[in-house]
Amino acid sequence: MGYKARTSRDAILDAASRILVRDGGDALTIASVAREAGVSKGGLFYHFASKKALVEGLVNRHVAAFDELITAAGDEPGAATVAYLRSARHPDGPATQSVTALLAAAATSPEALESLRERYVAWQSRLDNDGIAPHIAAAVRFAVDGIWLADVLALAPVTGRRRSQVIASLEQLVRDAGATPSGTSS
């Protein structure tokens, strides 16, 4: 695919993500995405044969971006866990927007989440082998997932200084876990 085609595909996925975040899953239609992306329906269908393919493309793009974040973390004990944790620093950051889009995508096309389920297994495996106690890495992952969910659903999300304190406390937990061999419990 050439540069222009890649750019159009990205513009379509960006538009679909904006619609899902701003308006919810019911607003995601081929017509609304084409209009938002500034392309014709035919141009959209060139890249995505159906609404299901569009949603799958969106989920796959978010999964790939998060996969890159975890992969780039490094090999130091706790590095991937800290990368996962730091993705939750900002309530309106890319991770929260991705979760919003993914939840809306799930409502639109639940089967589109299969690749996300598979990646979560891989991410958890990476965290389990992150050089810290696996139960600490899992606890941090679940805390971050909870932070994202609270943000997305406006369930008394933690913000401002308190959010920074929560992230710092979890980072300290990871640092402390790095001093403990992962096979022992503390």
mmCIF file of C-alpha atoms in Angstrom:
data_model
loop_
_atom_site.group_PDB
_atom_site.id
_atom_site.type_symbol
_atom_site.label_atom_id
_atom_site.label_comp_id
_atom_site.label_asym_id
_atom_site.label_seq_id
_atom_site.Cartn_x
_atom_site.Cartn_y
_atom_site.Cartn_z
ATOM 1 C CA MET A 1 0.000 0.000 0.000
ATOM 2 C CA GLY A 2 1.315 3.406 -0.889
ATOM 3 C CA TYR A 3 1.702 6.433 1.335
ATOM 4 C CA LYS A 4 -1.630 8.008 0.309
ATOM 5 C CA ALA A 5 -3.542 4.771 0.959
ATOM 6 C CA ARG A 6 -1.925 4.408 4.393
ATOM 7 C CA THR A 7 -2.772 8.002 5.224
ATOM 8 C CA SER A 8 -6.412 7.531 4.150
ATOM 9 C CA ARG A 9 -6.684 4.336 6.195
ATOM 10 C CA ASP A 10 -5.276 6.118 9.246
ATOM 11 C CA ALA A 11 -7.651 9.063 8.714
ATOM 12 C CA ILE A 12 -10.588 6.657 8.600
ATOM 13 C CA LEU A 13 -9.472 4.903 11.799
ATOM 14 C CA ASP A 14 -8.893 8.278 13.493
ATOM 15 C CA ALA A 15 -12.393 9.358 12.490
ATOM 16 C CA ALA A 16 -13.948 6.119 13.762
ATOM 17 C CA SER A 17 -12.123 6.502 17.076
ATOM 18 C CA ARG A 18 -13.288 10.115 17.468
ATOM 19 C CA ILE A 19 -16.890 9.118 16.787
ATOM 20 C CA LEU A 20 -16.762 6.248 19.282
ATOM 21 C CA VAL A 21 -15.202 8.417 21.997
ATOM 22 C CA ARG A 22 -17.397 11.448 21.359
ATOM 23 C CA ASP A 23 -20.728 9.901 20.388
ATOM 24 C CA GLY A 24 -20.692 6.218 21.370
ATOM 25 C CA GLY A 25 -21.090 2.975 19.465
ATOM 26 C CA ASP A 26 -24.571 3.689 18.099
ATOM 27 C CA ALA A 27 -23.216 6.691 16.178
ATOM 28 C CA LEU A 28 -20.612 4.610 14.360
ATOM 29 C CA THR A 29 -21.927 4.137 10.842
ATOM 30 C CA ILE A 30 -20.180 3.893 7.511
ATOM 31 C CA ALA A 31 -21.708 7.253 6.530
ATOM 32 C CA SER A 32 -20.665 9.012 9.762
ATOM 33 C CA VAL A 33 -17.101 7.710 9.560
ATOM 34 C CA ALA A 34 -16.764 8.640 5.882
ATOM 35 C CA ARG A 35 -18.091 12.143 6.615
ATOM 36 C CA GLU A 36 -15.797 12.576 9.647
ATOM 37 C CA ALA A 37 -12.763 11.322 7.699
ATOM 38 C CA GLY A 38 -13.546 13.441 4.653
ATOM 39 C CA VAL A 39 -13.683 10.461 2.307
ATOM 40 C CA SER A 40 -16.416 8.951 0.181
ATOM 41 C CA LYS A 41 -18.169 5.762 1.233
ATOM 42 C CA GLY A 42 -16.374 4.084 -1.669
ATOM 43 C CA GLY A 43 -13.063 5.345 -0.314
ATOM 44 C CA LEU A 44 -13.906 3.908 3.070
ATOM 45 C CA PHE A 45 -14.968 0.580 1.544
ATOM 46 C CA TYR A 46 -11.642 0.467 -0.320
ATOM 47 C CA HIS A 47 -9.931 0.069 3.067
ATOM 48 C CA PHE A 48 -12.670 -1.625 5.094
ATOM 49 C CA ALA A 49 -15.181 -3.930 3.410
ATOM 50 C CA SER A 50 -17.724 -3.563 6.212
ATOM 51 C CA LYS A 51 -18.449 -1.883 9.519
ATOM 52 C CA LYS A 52 -17.211 -5.056 11.232
ATOM 53 C CA ALA A 53 -13.897 -4.817 9.354
ATOM 54 C CA LEU A 54 -13.627 -1.148 10.345
ATOM 55 C CA VAL A 55 -14.156 -1.953 14.024
ATOM 56 C CA GLU A 56 -11.659 -4.822 13.833
ATOM 57 C CA GLY A 57 -9.154 -2.467 12.202
ATOM 58 C CA LEU A 58 -9.648 0.050 14.990
ATOM 59 C CA VAL A 59 -9.188 -2.558 17.719
ATOM 60 C CA ASN A 60 -6.113 -3.974 15.971
ATOM 61 C CA ARG A 61 -4.563 -0.514 15.693
ATOM 62 C CA HIS A 62 -5.042 0.219 19.399
ATOM 63 C CA VAL A 63 -3.739 -3.226 20.307
ATOM 64 C CA ALA A 64 -0.645 -2.731 18.128
ATOM 65 C CA ALA A 65 0.096 0.675 19.683
ATOM 66 C CA PHE A 66 -0.150 -0.707 23.215
ATOM 67 C CA ASP A 67 1.845 -3.762 22.186
ATOM 68 C CA GLU A 68 4.607 -1.422 21.023
ATOM 69 C CA LEU A 69 4.566 0.376 24.386
ATOM 70 C CA ILE A 70 5.028 -2.897 26.283
ATOM 71 C CA THR A 71 7.644 -4.241 23.844
ATOM 72 C CA ALA A 72 9.706 -1.044 24.052
ATOM 73 C CA ALA A 73 9.782 -1.117 27.860
ATOM 74 C CA GLY A 74 13.178 -2.746 28.196
ATOM 75 C CA ASP A 75 14.520 -5.655 30.208
ATOM 76 C CA GLU A 76 15.058 -4.127 33.644
ATOM 77 C CA PRO A 77 12.997 -5.784 36.395
ATOM 78 C CA GLY A 78 9.528 -4.246 36.401
ATOM 79 C CA ALA A 79 10.059 -2.223 33.190
ATOM 80 C CA ALA A 80 6.992 -3.547 31.354
ATOM 81 C CA THR A 81 4.861 -3.248 34.484
ATOM 82 C CA VAL A 82 5.915 0.383 34.916
ATOM 83 C CA ALA A 83 5.215 1.081 31.215
ATOM 84 C CA TYR A 84 1.731 -0.379 31.664
ATOM 85 C CA LEU A 85 1.277 1.717 34.799
ATOM 86 C CA ARG A 86 2.491 4.977 33.279
ATOM 87 C CA SER A 87 -0.005 4.642 30.446
ATOM 88 C CA ALA A 88 -2.632 5.647 33.037
ATOM 89 C CA ARG A 89 -0.983 8.912 34.106
ATOM 90 C CA HIS A 90 -3.445 11.186 32.324
ATOM 91 C CA PRO A 91 -7.220 10.744 32.449
ATOM 92 C CA ASP A 92 -7.612 12.061 28.908
ATOM 93 C CA GLY A 93 -4.475 10.389 27.573
ATOM 94 C CA PRO A 94 -4.237 8.019 24.634
ATOM 95 C CA ALA A 95 -4.703 4.886 26.761
ATOM 96 C CA THR A 96 -8.020 6.106 28.161
ATOM 97 C CA GLN A 97 -9.186 7.184 24.707
ATOM 98 C CA SER A 98 -8.230 3.737 23.396
ATOM 99 C CA VAL A 99 -10.208 2.049 26.160
ATOM 100 C CA THR A 100 -13.209 4.242 25.346
ATOM 101 C CA ALA A 101 -12.993 3.274 21.700
ATOM 102 C CA LEU A 102 -12.506 -0.392 22.561
ATOM 103 C CA LEU A 103 -15.525 -0.474 24.885
ATOM 104 C CA ALA A 104 -17.668 1.173 22.250
ATOM 105 C CA ALA A 105 -16.274 -1.246 19.677
ATOM 106 C CA ALA A 106 -17.218 -4.153 21.926
ATOM 107 C CA ALA A 107 -20.794 -2.919 21.968
ATOM 108 C CA THR A 108 -20.723 -2.533 18.194
ATOM 109 C CA SER A 109 -18.922 -5.765 17.301
ATOM 110 C CA PRO A 110 -18.071 -8.039 20.244
ATOM 111 C CA GLU A 111 -16.167 -10.484 18.027
ATOM 112 C CA ALA A 112 -13.750 -7.659 17.200
ATOM 113 C CA LEU A 113 -12.373 -7.999 20.710
ATOM 114 C CA GLU A 114 -10.877 -11.441 20.078
ATOM 115 C CA SER A 115 -7.502 -9.959 19.110
ATOM 116 C CA LEU A 116 -7.598 -7.824 22.255
ATOM 117 C CA ARG A 117 -8.249 -10.899 24.395
ATOM 118 C CA GLU A 118 -5.299 -12.653 22.780
ATOM 119 C CA ARG A 119 -3.019 -9.668 23.352
ATOM 120 C CA TYR A 120 -4.076 -9.370 27.000
ATOM 121 C CA VAL A 121 -2.897 -12.955 27.484
ATOM 122 C CA ALA A 122 0.453 -12.003 25.916
ATOM 123 C CA TRP A 123 0.718 -8.773 27.933
ATOM 124 C CA GLN A 124 -0.053 -10.620 31.162
ATOM 125 C CA SER A 125 2.582 -13.200 30.261
ATOM 126 C CA ARG A 126 5.093 -10.389 29.684
ATOM 127 C CA LEU A 127 4.210 -8.886 33.062
ATOM 128 C CA ASP A 128 4.410 -12.321 34.725
ATOM 129 C CA ASN A 129 7.989 -12.553 33.427
ATOM 130 C CA ASP A 130 8.961 -8.962 34.179
ATOM 131 C CA GLY A 131 11.528 -9.787 36.842
ATOM 132 C CA ILE A 132 9.213 -8.959 39.746
ATOM 133 C CA ALA A 133 6.751 -11.084 41.672
ATOM 134 C CA PRO A 134 3.999 -11.994 39.177
ATOM 135 C CA HIS A 135 1.241 -11.245 41.684
ATOM 136 C CA ILE A 136 2.581 -7.679 42.048
ATOM 137 C CA ALA A 137 2.644 -7.197 38.268
ATOM 138 C CA ALA A 138 -0.914 -8.562 38.028
ATOM 139 C CA ALA A 139 -2.107 -6.296 40.854
ATOM 140 C CA VAL A 140 -0.647 -3.266 39.066
ATOM 141 C CA ARG A 141 -2.267 -4.324 35.789
ATOM 142 C CA PHE A 142 -5.660 -4.683 37.450
ATOM 143 C CA ALA A 143 -5.235 -1.323 39.189
ATOM 144 C CA VAL A 144 -4.451 0.347 35.852
ATOM 145 C CA ASP A 145 -7.356 -1.392 34.131
ATOM 146 C CA GLY A 146 -9.582 -0.097 36.955
ATOM 147 C CA ILE A 147 -8.238 3.438 36.552
ATOM 148 C CA TRP A 148 -9.029 3.321 32.825
ATOM 149 C CA LEU A 149 -12.513 1.963 33.445
ATOM 150 C CA ALA A 150 -13.229 4.637 36.062
ATOM 151 C CA ASP A 151 -12.085 7.285 33.573
ATOM 152 C CA VAL A 152 -14.127 5.936 30.682
ATOM 153 C CA LEU A 153 -17.339 5.361 32.621
ATOM 154 C CA ALA A 154 -16.957 8.388 34.915
ATOM 155 C CA LEU A 155 -17.028 6.124 37.981
ATOM 156 C CA ALA A 156 -15.506 8.611 40.434
ATOM 157 C CA PRO A 157 -12.215 8.680 38.516
ATOM 158 C CA VAL A 158 -9.079 9.601 40.370
ATOM 159 C CA THR A 159 -7.640 12.874 39.053
ATOM 160 C CA GLY A 160 -5.052 15.530 39.727
ATOM 161 C CA ARG A 161 -2.737 15.140 42.676
ATOM 162 C CA ARG A 162 -4.459 12.016 43.963
ATOM 163 C CA ARG A 163 -3.991 10.308 40.591
ATOM 164 C CA SER A 164 -0.287 11.197 40.687
ATOM 165 C CA GLN A 165 -0.076 9.804 44.216
ATOM 166 C CA VAL A 166 -1.780 6.548 43.189
ATOM 167 C CA ILE A 167 0.594 6.126 40.231
ATOM 168 C CA ALA A 168 3.620 6.955 42.431
ATOM 169 C CA SER A 169 2.497 4.451 45.076
ATOM 170 C CA LEU A 170 2.124 1.731 42.477
ATOM 171 C CA GLU A 171 5.540 2.604 40.998
ATOM 172 C CA GLN A 172 7.012 2.266 44.499
ATOM 173 C CA LEU A 173 5.337 -1.127 44.834
ATOM 174 C CA VAL A 174 6.992 -2.214 41.574
ATOM 175 C CA ARG A 175 10.404 -0.874 42.709
ATOM 176 C CA ASP A 176 10.060 -2.699 46.025
ATOM 177 C CA ALA A 177 9.024 -5.887 44.202
ATOM 178 C CA GLY A 178 12.159 -5.635 42.046
ATOM 179 C CA ALA A 179 14.241 -6.067 45.207
ATOM 180 C CA THR A 180 12.400 -9.327 45.954
ATOM 181 C CA PRO A 181 13.134 -12.355 43.776
ATOM 182 C CA SER A 182 10.014 -13.120 41.734
ATOM 183 C CA GLY A 183 9.790 -16.659 43.096
ATOM 184 C CA THR A 184 9.305 -15.548 46.679
ATOM 185 C CA SER A 185 6.342 -13.896 48.289
ATOM 186 C CA SER A 186 6.533 -10.881 50.503
#
